[in-house]
Short mmCIF file of C-alpha atoms in Angstrom, two decimals:
data_model
loop_
_atom_site.label_atom_id
_atom_site.label_comp_id
_atom_site.label_asym_id
_atom_site.label_seq_id
_atom_site.Cartn_x
_atom_site.Cartn_y
_atom_site.Cartn_z
CA MET A 1 -0.07 -0.10 0.47
CA PHE A 2 1.24 3.52 -0.63
CA HIS A 3 1.12 6.10 1.91
CA ILE A 4 1.55 9.75 1.23
CA THR A 5 1.38 12.31 4.29
CA GLN A 6 0.65 15.63 2.90
CA ASN A 7 1.49 19.11 4.21
CA ASN A 8 -1.30 21.79 4.34
CA THR A 9 -0.07 24.05 1.97
CA PRO A 10 -2.55 24.46 -0.97
CA TYR A 11 -1.94 21.99 -3.87
CA SER A 12 1.38 20.99 -2.44
CA ALA A 13 3.99 19.35 -4.27
CA MET A 14 2.94 15.91 -3.05
CA SER A 15 -0.31 16.75 -4.42
CA GLU A 16 1.12 17.89 -8.20
CA MET A 17 3.58 14.75 -8.36
CA MET A 18 0.60 12.17 -7.53
CA GLU A 19 -1.24 14.41 -10.23
CA ALA A 20 1.31 14.25 -12.49
CA VAL A 21 2.08 10.66 -12.32
CA GLN A 22 -1.50 9.68 -12.43
CA ARG A 23 -1.61 11.94 -15.99
CA ALA A 24 1.28 10.12 -17.33
CA LYS A 25 0.23 6.85 -16.52
CA SER A 26 -2.86 7.26 -18.39
CA ALA A 27 -1.11 9.18 -21.29
CA GLN A 28 1.32 6.09 -21.51
CA GLU A 29 -1.23 3.39 -22.08
CA LYS A 30 -2.68 5.65 -24.93
CA PHE A 31 0.59 6.17 -26.35
CA ILE A 32 2.20 2.89 -26.39
CA ASN A 33 -0.61 2.16 -28.99
CA PHE A 34 1.01 4.30 -31.45
CA GLN A 35 2.91 3.40 -34.38
CA PRO A 36 6.74 3.54 -34.16
CA GLU A 37 6.59 6.31 -37.02
CA LYS A 38 4.18 8.18 -35.22
CA ILE A 39 6.42 8.10 -32.13
CA ASP A 40 9.08 9.42 -34.16
CA GLN A 41 7.44 12.15 -35.48
CA ILE A 42 6.54 13.25 -32.01
CA VAL A 43 9.98 13.11 -30.75
CA LYS A 44 11.31 14.92 -33.72
CA SER A 45 9.20 17.47 -33.32
CA ILE A 46 10.39 17.82 -29.31
CA ALA A 47 14.14 18.10 -30.38
CA GLU A 48 13.10 20.54 -32.90
CA ALA A 49 11.38 22.94 -30.73
CA ALA A 50 13.82 22.47 -27.82
CA PHE A 51 16.66 23.12 -30.44
CA ALA A 52 14.66 26.27 -31.26
CA LYS A 53 14.67 27.44 -27.56
CA ALA A 54 18.16 26.77 -26.98
CA ASP A 55 19.22 30.36 -26.28
CA TYR A 56 16.29 31.52 -24.65
CA LEU A 57 16.63 28.22 -22.08
CA ALA A 58 20.35 29.05 -21.71
CA THR A 59 19.69 32.41 -20.38
CA ILE A 60 16.86 31.83 -18.18
CA ALA A 61 19.00 28.99 -16.48
CA VAL A 62 22.31 31.41 -15.95
CA GLU A 63 19.70 33.92 -14.54
CA GLU A 64 17.84 31.52 -12.06
CA THR A 65 21.25 29.48 -11.14
CA SER A 66 23.59 32.18 -11.30
CA MET A 67 26.10 29.01 -12.73
CA GLY A 68 27.90 28.76 -16.11
CA VAL A 69 28.10 30.78 -19.19
CA VAL A 70 25.04 31.40 -21.58
CA GLU A 71 26.84 30.60 -24.91
CA HIS A 72 27.96 27.59 -23.25
CA LYS A 73 24.88 25.94 -22.15
CA LYS A 74 22.89 27.04 -25.54
CA ILE A 75 25.34 24.40 -27.03
CA LYS A 76 24.55 21.88 -24.23
CA ASN A 77 20.50 22.35 -24.93
CA GLU A 78 21.81 22.01 -28.85
CA LEU A 79 23.49 18.71 -27.88
CA GLY A 80 20.91 17.50 -25.53
CA SER A 81 17.96 18.17 -28.33
CA MET A 82 18.85 17.75 -31.99
CA GLY A 83 22.61 16.29 -31.41
CA VAL A 84 20.50 13.24 -29.05
CA TYR A 85 17.63 12.83 -31.66
CA GLU A 86 20.02 12.38 -34.43
CA SER A 87 21.84 10.02 -32.55
CA ILE A 88 18.51 8.01 -31.77
CA LYS A 89 16.19 8.61 -34.53
CA ASP A 90 17.03 5.57 -36.70
CA GLU A 91 17.13 3.16 -33.86
CA LYS A 92 14.11 0.52 -33.48
CA THR A 93 12.85 0.88 -30.16
CA ILE A 94 9.15 -0.19 -30.12
CA GLY A 95 7.73 -3.75 -31.46
CA VAL A 96 9.78 -6.03 -33.56
CA ILE A 97 13.36 -4.71 -33.30
CA GLU A 98 15.26 -7.49 -35.25
CA ARG A 99 14.45 -10.81 -36.62
CA ASP A 100 16.77 -13.83 -37.25
CA GLN A 101 15.77 -16.48 -40.20
CA LYS A 102 18.35 -18.44 -39.29
CA LEU A 103 18.26 -18.83 -35.71
CA LYS A 104 14.30 -18.54 -35.58
CA LEU A 105 14.31 -15.50 -33.34
CA THR A 106 12.66 -12.38 -33.10
CA GLU A 107 13.37 -9.57 -30.53
CA VAL A 108 10.39 -7.47 -29.31
CA ALA A 109 10.87 -4.10 -27.53
CA TYR A 110 8.37 -2.98 -25.14
CA PRO A 111 8.43 0.25 -22.84
CA PHE A 112 9.33 0.40 -19.01
CA GLY A 113 6.13 2.74 -18.48
CA VAL A 114 6.31 5.57 -16.67
CA ILE A 115 9.72 7.12 -16.06
CA ALA A 116 10.60 9.22 -12.95
CA ALA A 117 13.77 11.83 -13.85
CA ILE A 118 15.64 13.75 -11.46
CA CYS A 119 17.53 16.73 -12.96
CA PRO A 120 20.69 18.89 -11.48
CA THR A 121 20.90 22.10 -11.00
CA THR A 122 24.34 22.35 -13.04
CA ASN A 123 22.59 21.24 -16.34
CA PRO A 124 19.13 21.67 -15.67
CA THR A 125 17.17 22.62 -19.13
CA SER A 126 19.94 20.28 -21.38
CA THR A 127 18.88 17.04 -19.06
CA ALA A 128 15.42 17.78 -19.30
CA ILE A 129 15.37 17.73 -22.85
CA PHE A 130 17.46 14.93 -23.24
CA LYS A 131 15.69 12.78 -20.56
CA THR A 132 12.51 13.58 -22.28
CA LEU A 133 13.64 12.77 -25.72
CA ILE A 134 15.09 9.20 -24.63
CA SER A 135 12.17 8.23 -22.55
CA LEU A 136 9.41 8.81 -25.46
CA LYS A 137 11.65 7.41 -28.18
CA ALA A 138 11.56 3.90 -26.05
CA GLY A 139 7.41 4.52 -25.76
CA ASN A 140 7.50 5.87 -22.22
CA ALA A 141 6.05 8.50 -20.13
CA ILE A 142 8.01 10.83 -18.20
CA VAL A 143 7.75 12.96 -15.01
CA VAL A 144 10.56 14.94 -14.07
CA SER A 145 11.55 16.41 -10.60
CA PRO A 146 14.03 19.57 -11.07
CA HIS A 147 16.65 20.61 -8.47
CA PRO A 148 15.15 23.18 -6.27
CA THR A 149 17.42 25.85 -7.50
CA ALA A 150 16.77 25.33 -11.33
CA ALA A 151 13.15 24.54 -11.19
CA TYR A 152 11.91 27.56 -13.13
CA CYS A 153 14.27 26.84 -16.18
CA THR A 154 13.72 23.04 -16.38
CA VAL A 155 9.85 23.32 -16.01
CA GLU A 156 10.19 25.82 -19.26
CA ALA A 157 12.33 23.47 -21.16
CA LEU A 158 9.75 20.87 -20.21
CA LYS A 159 6.49 22.92 -21.22
CA ILE A 160 8.35 23.54 -24.71
CA CYS A 161 8.74 19.81 -24.78
CA SER A 162 5.13 19.06 -23.97
CA GLU A 163 3.71 21.40 -25.89
CA ALA A 164 5.53 20.16 -29.20
CA ALA A 165 4.49 16.66 -28.35
CA ILE A 166 1.06 17.71 -27.96
CA LEU A 167 0.88 19.32 -31.16
CA ALA A 168 2.43 16.39 -32.76
CA GLY A 169 -0.31 14.17 -31.77
CA ALA A 170 0.85 12.89 -28.22
CA PRO A 171 -1.54 12.40 -25.23
CA GLU A 172 -1.65 15.41 -22.65
CA GLY A 173 0.02 14.40 -19.65
CA LEU A 174 2.77 12.30 -21.08
CA ILE A 175 5.61 14.65 -19.97
CA GLY A 176 4.71 15.51 -16.68
CA TRP A 177 6.86 17.69 -14.01
CA ILE A 178 6.95 19.17 -10.08
CA SER A 179 7.14 22.60 -10.47
CA LYS A 180 8.04 23.29 -6.95
CA PRO A 181 10.04 20.34 -5.95
CA SER A 182 10.93 19.36 -2.53
CA MET A 183 12.44 16.62 -1.11
CA GLU A 184 9.57 14.74 0.02
CA ALA A 185 7.56 15.22 -3.02
CA THR A 186 10.74 13.65 -5.07
CA THR A 187 11.16 10.84 -2.59
CA GLY A 188 7.41 10.26 -3.06
CA LEU A 189 7.96 9.90 -6.71
CA ILE A 190 10.73 7.62 -6.94
CA GLN A 191 8.58 5.48 -4.58
CA HIS A 192 5.34 5.84 -6.22
CA PRO A 193 3.99 2.45 -7.23
CA ASP A 194 2.89 3.75 -10.70
CA ILE A 195 6.78 4.35 -11.48
CA ASP A 196 8.39 1.84 -13.45
CA LEU A 197 12.15 3.07 -13.85
CA ILE A 198 14.42 5.81 -12.08
CA LEU A 199 16.89 8.46 -14.01
CA ALA A 200 18.56 9.96 -11.43
CA THR A 201 21.39 12.85 -12.08
CA GLY A 202 21.73 14.42 -9.10
CA GLY A 203 23.63 14.48 -5.66
CA SER A 204 24.84 10.86 -4.33
CA GLY A 205 21.75 10.99 -2.11
CA LEU A 206 19.55 10.90 -4.92
CA VAL A 207 20.97 8.17 -6.46
CA LYS A 208 21.49 6.12 -3.47
CA ALA A 209 17.76 6.84 -2.87
CA ALA A 210 16.97 5.73 -6.40
CA TYR A 211 18.95 2.76 -6.05
CA SER A 212 17.14 1.34 -3.12
CA SER A 213 13.57 2.02 -4.18
CA GLY A 214 12.76 -1.10 -5.20
CA LYS A 215 12.81 -0.22 -8.97
CA PRO A 216 14.84 -0.27 -11.80
CA ALA A 217 17.00 2.72 -12.06
CA TYR A 218 20.09 4.29 -13.89
CA GLY A 219 21.94 6.29 -11.37
CA VAL A 220 25.46 8.05 -11.82
CA GLY A 221 28.16 8.70 -9.55
CA PRO A 222 30.59 12.00 -9.13
CA GLY A 223 33.04 12.52 -11.44
CA ASN A 224 36.90 13.66 -10.74
CA GLY A 225 38.44 12.78 -13.62
CA PRO A 226 42.15 13.67 -13.90
CA VAL A 227 43.97 14.47 -17.36
CA TYR A 228 47.33 12.96 -17.79
CA PHE A 229 50.01 15.14 -19.81
CA GLU A 230 52.12 11.85 -20.84
CA LYS A 231 55.83 13.11 -22.06
CA SER A 232 54.95 12.56 -25.59
CA ALA A 233 52.19 15.13 -25.49
CA ASN A 234 51.47 17.89 -27.97
CA VAL A 235 51.71 20.56 -24.98
CA LYS A 236 50.42 23.32 -26.70
CA LYS A 237 47.82 21.88 -28.22
CA ALA A 238 47.05 19.86 -25.11
CA VAL A 239 46.82 23.01 -22.90
CA GLN A 240 44.65 24.59 -25.23
CA LEU A 241 42.21 21.89 -25.18
CA VAL A 242 42.22 20.95 -21.15
CA LEU A 243 41.44 24.86 -20.48
CA ASP A 244 38.80 24.88 -23.22
CA SER A 245 37.36 22.28 -21.66
CA LYS A 246 37.88 23.43 -17.83
CA THR A 247 36.22 26.75 -18.47
CA PHE A 248 33.20 25.13 -20.86
CA ASP A 249 30.22 26.53 -18.73
CA ASN A 250 32.69 27.41 -16.06
CA GLY A 251 33.28 23.75 -15.46
CA THR A 252 29.65 22.43 -14.41
CA LEU A 253 29.96 19.38 -16.59
CA CYS A 254 31.04 16.21 -14.33
CA SER A 255 32.93 14.76 -16.91
CA THR A 256 35.45 18.00 -16.91
CA GLU A 257 38.73 17.74 -15.97
CA GLN A 258 39.45 18.09 -12.00
CA SER A 259 43.19 17.39 -11.87
CA ILE A 260 46.51 17.84 -13.95
CA VAL A 261 48.74 15.22 -14.09
CA VAL A 262 52.07 16.22 -15.71
CA HIS A 263 55.12 14.13 -16.61
CA LYS A 264 58.39 15.92 -15.19
CA ASN A 265 60.12 15.92 -18.33
CA ILE A 266 57.24 18.51 -19.82
CA LYS A 267 56.45 20.16 -16.59
CA GLU A 268 58.16 23.40 -17.21
CA LEU A 269 56.67 23.79 -20.56
CA THR A 270 53.49 22.72 -19.59
CA MET A 271 53.22 25.39 -16.55
CA ARG A 272 54.59 27.99 -19.17
CA GLU A 273 51.87 27.28 -21.71
CA LEU A 274 49.12 27.41 -19.23
CA ARG A 275 50.00 30.94 -18.14
CA ASN A 276 50.15 31.76 -21.70
CA HIS A 277 46.40 30.71 -21.82
CA GLY A 278 45.48 32.41 -18.94
CA ALA A 279 46.00 30.20 -15.74
CA TYR A 280 46.99 31.82 -12.39
CA PHE A 281 49.25 29.95 -10.06
CA LEU A 282 48.85 30.32 -6.83
CA ASN A 283 51.51 30.92 -4.02
CA GLN A 284 51.41 29.02 -0.68
CA GLU A 285 49.30 32.04 1.15
CA GLU A 286 46.87 31.98 -1.62
CA LYS A 287 46.40 28.47 -1.80
CA GLN A 288 45.70 27.99 1.53
CA ARG A 289 43.08 31.10 0.99
CA LEU A 290 41.38 29.36 -1.89
CA GLY A 291 41.27 26.21 -0.17
CA ASN A 292 39.38 27.31 2.57
CA VAL A 293 36.84 28.69 0.12
CA ILE A 294 36.58 25.61 -1.89
CA ALA A 295 35.66 23.45 1.52
CA PRO A 296 34.85 25.57 4.51
CA ASN A 297 34.18 22.09 6.06
CA GLU A 298 36.56 19.47 5.61
CA GLY A 299 35.64 17.17 2.63
CA GLN A 300 32.55 19.53 1.99
CA LEU A 301 32.52 21.55 -1.54
CA ASN A 302 31.49 24.95 -1.46
CA ALA A 303 28.02 25.22 -3.62
CA LYS A 304 28.99 28.78 -4.31
CA ILE A 305 31.90 27.95 -6.26
CA VAL A 306 30.03 25.74 -8.61
CA GLY A 307 30.05 27.15 -12.16
CA ARG A 308 31.70 30.26 -11.19
CA SER A 309 34.20 31.81 -13.53
CA ALA A 310 37.86 32.06 -12.04
CA GLU A 311 37.94 35.92 -11.34
CA TRP A 312 34.71 35.66 -9.26
CA ILE A 313 35.95 32.69 -7.07
CA ALA A 314 39.42 34.75 -6.78
CA GLN A 315 37.33 37.62 -5.64
CA MET A 316 35.60 35.17 -2.87
CA ALA A 317 39.00 34.49 -1.55
CA SER A 318 40.50 37.92 -1.56
CA ILE A 319 42.90 36.94 -4.14
CA SER A 320 44.06 39.81 -6.97
CA VAL A 321 44.43 38.35 -10.37
CA PRO A 322 45.09 39.61 -13.53
CA GLU A 323 42.05 40.52 -15.83
CA GLY A 324 41.04 37.63 -18.11
CA THR A 325 42.32 34.73 -15.78
CA ARG A 326 40.37 31.58 -17.01
CA VAL A 327 41.74 29.24 -14.48
CA LEU A 328 43.34 29.32 -10.69
CA ILE A 329 45.80 26.41 -10.16
CA ALA A 330 47.72 25.23 -7.07
CA GLU A 331 50.86 22.74 -7.26
CA GLU A 332 49.45 19.88 -4.98
CA ASP A 333 50.93 16.44 -4.13
CA LYS A 334 48.22 15.20 -1.54
CA ILE A 335 45.12 13.66 -2.06
CA GLY A 336 42.11 13.08 0.38
CA LYS A 337 39.14 14.82 2.43
CA SER A 338 41.12 16.94 3.89
CA ILE A 339 42.59 18.40 0.82
CA PRO A 340 40.20 20.64 -0.92
CA PHE A 341 42.08 20.96 -4.22
CA SER A 342 41.60 16.98 -4.78
CA LEU A 343 38.05 17.33 -4.50
CA GLU A 344 35.49 17.44 -7.56
CA LYS A 345 35.09 21.34 -7.83
CA LEU A 346 32.95 21.74 -11.05
CA ALA A 347 34.84 25.05 -11.49
CA PRO A 348 37.97 26.35 -12.95
CA ILE A 349 40.37 25.23 -10.45
CA PHE A 350 43.19 23.06 -10.97
CA PRO A 351 45.30 21.21 -8.69
CA LEU A 352 48.96 20.18 -10.45
CA TYR A 353 50.66 17.01 -9.71
CA THR A 354 54.12 16.38 -10.92
CA ALA A 355 54.83 12.65 -11.91
CA GLU A 356 58.16 11.33 -11.53
CA SER A 357 57.80 8.62 -13.90
CA GLU A 358 54.64 6.57 -15.94
CA GLU A 359 53.97 4.37 -12.86
CA GLU A 360 53.69 7.47 -10.68
CA ALA A 361 51.49 9.07 -12.91
CA TYR A 362 49.14 6.19 -13.08
CA ARG A 363 49.36 5.85 -9.38
CA ILE A 364 48.16 9.39 -9.09
CA CYS A 365 45.34 9.10 -11.24
CA ARG A 366 44.30 5.96 -9.78
CA GLU A 367 44.68 7.58 -6.44
CA LEU A 368 42.54 10.65 -7.45
CA LEU A 369 39.69 8.39 -8.49
CA ASN A 370 39.64 5.39 -5.64
CA PHE A 371 39.37 8.97 -3.62
CA ILE A 372 36.06 10.47 -5.92
CA GLY A 373 35.06 9.78 -9.17
CA ARG A 374 35.60 5.92 -9.68
CA GLY A 375 33.91 4.83 -12.59
CA HIS A 376 33.39 7.78 -14.53
CA SER A 377 36.03 9.28 -16.69
CA CYS A 378 39.33 10.21 -16.89
CA SER A 379 41.52 11.66 -19.98
CA ILE A 380 45.14 11.87 -21.49
CA HIS A 381 47.14 13.82 -23.93
CA THR A 382 49.68 11.65 -25.81
CA SER A 383 51.23 11.43 -29.42
CA ASP A 384 51.85 7.67 -28.56
CA ASP A 385 48.62 5.57 -29.24
CA GLU A 386 50.15 2.52 -26.92
CA ALA A 387 50.40 4.84 -24.10
CA ALA A 388 46.88 5.72 -24.40
CA GLU A 389 45.68 2.22 -24.55
CA GLN A 390 47.78 1.43 -21.62
CA PHE A 391 46.18 4.28 -19.40
CA GLY A 392 43.01 3.32 -20.60
CA LEU A 393 43.51 -0.08 -19.18
CA ALA A 394 45.06 0.94 -16.31
CA MET A 395 42.49 3.14 -15.07
CA PRO A 396 39.32 2.20 -12.77
CA VAL A 397 36.81 4.52 -15.48
CA SER A 398 33.90 3.69 -17.91
CA ARG A 399 35.42 6.18 -20.64
CA VAL A 400 39.23 7.59 -21.16
CA LEU A 401 39.10 10.69 -23.48
CA VAL A 402 42.10 10.87 -25.63
CA ASN A 403 43.57 14.45 -27.36
CA THR A 404 40.04 16.10 -26.65
CA MET A 405 38.11 17.79 -24.46
CA ALA A 406 36.76 15.53 -21.87
CA SER A 407 33.77 17.96 -20.66
CA ILE A 408 31.87 17.61 -23.88
CA GLY A 409 33.81 14.36 -25.37
CA ALA A 410 32.84 12.14 -22.75
CA ALA A 411 29.39 13.22 -23.82
CA GLY A 412 29.56 12.66 -27.22
CA ALA A 413 30.30 15.97 -28.75
CA THR A 414 34.01 15.37 -29.60
CA THR A 415 34.23 11.67 -30.03
CA ALA A 416 32.12 8.85 -31.07
CA LEU A 417 30.34 8.10 -27.67
CA MET A 418 26.57 8.21 -27.98
CA PRO A 419 25.34 11.63 -27.21
CA SER A 420 24.34 11.48 -23.76
CA LEU A 421 23.87 13.92 -20.64
CA THR A 422 23.59 11.11 -17.87
CA LEU A 423 26.83 8.97 -18.12
CA GLY A 424 27.19 5.89 -16.39
CA CYS A 425 29.77 4.58 -13.93
CA GLY A 426 29.46 0.71 -13.87
CA SER A 427 30.59 -1.55 -11.31
CA TYR A 428 33.36 0.69 -10.51
CA GLY A 429 31.05 3.45 -9.50
CA GLY A 430 28.25 1.24 -8.11
CA ASN A 431 25.60 1.69 -11.07
CA ILE A 432 24.24 -0.88 -13.23
CA SER A 433 25.44 0.23 -16.52
CA SER A 434 29.07 2.14 -17.65
CA ASP A 435 27.25 3.18 -20.78
CA ASN A 436 26.05 7.10 -22.07
CA ILE A 437 22.74 6.47 -21.16
CA THR A 438 20.01 6.61 -24.42
CA ALA A 439 17.18 5.53 -25.79
CA ARG A 440 18.00 1.72 -25.80
CA HIS A 441 18.59 1.14 -21.94
CA LEU A 442 14.79 2.47 -22.00
CA TYR A 443 13.15 -0.47 -23.14
CA ASN A 444 12.86 -3.84 -22.17
CA THR A 445 13.23 -6.90 -24.80
CA LYS A 446 11.02 -9.98 -24.95
CA ARG A 447 12.45 -12.62 -27.33
CA ILE A 448 10.14 -15.16 -29.54
CA ALA A 449 12.35 -18.32 -29.75
CA PHE A 450 11.57 -21.21 -32.18
CA GLY A 451 12.77 -24.64 -31.41
CA ILE A 452 16.01 -25.23 -33.67
CA ASN A 453 18.08 -28.02 -31.86
CA GLU A 454 16.11 -31.90 -31.39
CA VAL A 455 17.16 -33.39 -28.01
CA THR A 456 16.89 -37.02 -27.24
CA LEU A 457 16.46 -37.73 -23.45
CA PRO A 458 17.99 -41.13 -22.18
CA LYS A 459 15.55 -43.58 -20.83
CA GLN A 460 15.55 -44.07 -17.09
CA SER A 461 16.26 -47.95 -15.97
CA HIS A 462 13.49 -49.06 -13.80
CA ASP A 463 15.96 -52.16 -12.68
CA ARG A 464 18.09 -49.30 -10.89
CA PRO A 465 17.03 -48.37 -7.65
CA THR A 466 16.53 -44.52 -7.08
CA SER A 467 18.32 -42.50 -4.46
CA VAL A 468 15.49 -42.74 -2.24
CA GLU A 469 14.91 -46.39 -2.51
CA ARG A 470 18.61 -46.88 -1.77
CA ILE A 471 18.26 -44.67 1.31
CA SER A 472 15.21 -46.45 2.76
CA GLU A 473 16.87 -49.82 2.28
CA GLN A 474 20.11 -48.93 4.12
CA GLU A 475 17.79 -47.31 6.95
CA THR A 476 15.73 -50.96 6.93
CA ASN A 477 18.96 -52.75 7.07
CA ILE A 478 20.25 -50.65 10.27
CA LYS A 479 16.95 -51.25 12.12
CA LEU A 480 16.72 -54.83 11.64
CA GLU A 481 20.40 -55.22 12.87
CA GLU A 482 19.17 -53.02 15.91
CA VAL A 483 16.33 -55.35 16.67
CA VAL A 484 18.22 -58.65 16.08
CA GLU A 485 20.81 -57.21 18.80
CA GLN A 486 18.39 -56.31 20.96
CA VAL A 487 16.54 -59.66 20.58
CA MET A 488 19.88 -61.66 21.05
CA LYS A 489 20.31 -59.84 24.56
CA GLU A 490 16.90 -60.48 25.80
CA LEU A 491 17.17 -64.03 25.02
CA ASN A 492 20.72 -64.48 26.72
CA LYS A 493 19.17 -62.93 29.90
CA ASN A 494 16.79 -65.65 29.64
CA HIS A 495 18.58 -68.45 28.07
CA HIS A 496 17.19 -71.02 30.18
CA ASP A 497 13.74 -70.52 28.43
CA SER A 498 13.90 -70.15 24.74
CA ASN A 499 10.91 -72.28 23.60
CA PRO A 500 8.93 -70.46 20.44
CA ALA A 501 6.32 -68.67 22.91
CA THR A 502 8.90 -67.08 24.68
CA ILE A 503 11.06 -65.99 21.82
CA SER A 504 8.20 -64.76 19.60
CA ASN A 505 7.03 -62.23 22.97
CA VAL A 506 10.63 -61.13 23.10
CA ILE A 507 10.75 -60.15 19.46
CA GLU A 508 7.14 -58.38 19.51
CA GLN A 509 8.45 -56.28 22.53
CA VAL A 510 11.57 -55.32 20.75
CA VAL A 511 9.80 -54.13 17.43
CA ARG A 512 7.22 -52.23 19.50
CA GLN A 513 10.16 -50.09 21.35
CA SER A 514 12.01 -49.65 17.88
CA THR A 515 8.88 -47.92 16.31
CA ARG A 516 8.02 -45.73 19.02
#
């Protein structure tokens, strides 16, 4: 039985959530009867409408959250709309998706039903668009719980998607949301009996709650990916890519590089190029001050720095930096909760670690990932393909980016990876999938399988006793031996009287005692 305690406010978040789920369930029951071509038309209409509003949604997202860069959020909205659509438009996700005439095997896709989606404050509108597209492509309905600090822009994105879907023929209520989300309503959403699958992108607490709900769930872990400047790297190009990546939307993507690990042979050249591209290196006093701003409480990131520019953060720490400073860098050699620079920062801040050898570089990268970000992503810049492969084999992550911007490369913008804004961390990170989550993860597959191999079973021999019969025979023999032994004892006691009547009486008494 599903029990919800509602507060006394008019039309509470809980009431809104329950109504949205009910409407989504009803709409999905109609939607599942649509032909695949009709569903594709609806999905395309949503993508086109969201793409057309990419700049507007980027603007209101920055205004509401004070995070990121409008021009960069626009790119994310475009990737989350038409970029995602182009990657899924030709996939079969409804009905018969494959026939193998030789094996006489047919695969049939069917949707989960109603999907609960949690959206983050760092990438609110792009994530909402993306999750809507992949959910509907697979025949599902969706109900979204936005982050409270990004509720308005997230709902605006969903309204654009919903209006486009309805105009294209989708049933009303297929796309739902909680306009004034609360932790109570979000928890109620993921526990609602009519929710069939959870797509959780957000804090670790929400992801754990999704996995603990008893329902199928795709969650993601934190990123904290290091970037390794291998000794053969094209340093000038690598620095340009890494700083462009780190400053993209002020570092709000979880796949963004979080630490620089540089081989000692190219350290001086790397530091010089970093300065040439707008990096500011902190002295020890400045490092201490910025560390206190990054994590005022040990191991806990200060949310006020997330998505802010390097100059803004420097001002927060009372550090004077040149105009045009893009990133703040401090040399570091330690990792852990008490080391603020080693945390996942989601801001244009880098620790720089020096590796004396390739083995030490691997150790530092693994230690950073094992501290935070295990299973997510990391990157390497190198001119040696073999070095890239060896690094990839050694790292406990689900994606290794080579000679590209890790932030958007992991999301599929600059690589052949599937375009996605939900990046699974696999068993390294406690997730069910290591994939870039997309439409193919949001349907079930049933299989119709014809018999193709004849099997002749050997006949059972009736002359051979079964195991039960053998056990019964053994027990009987043991009891018979016990009875004979007891009878002989009784007769020995009464050896002077061994007529048939006496022997019969002794046997009867012993048998009666042994069967009690």
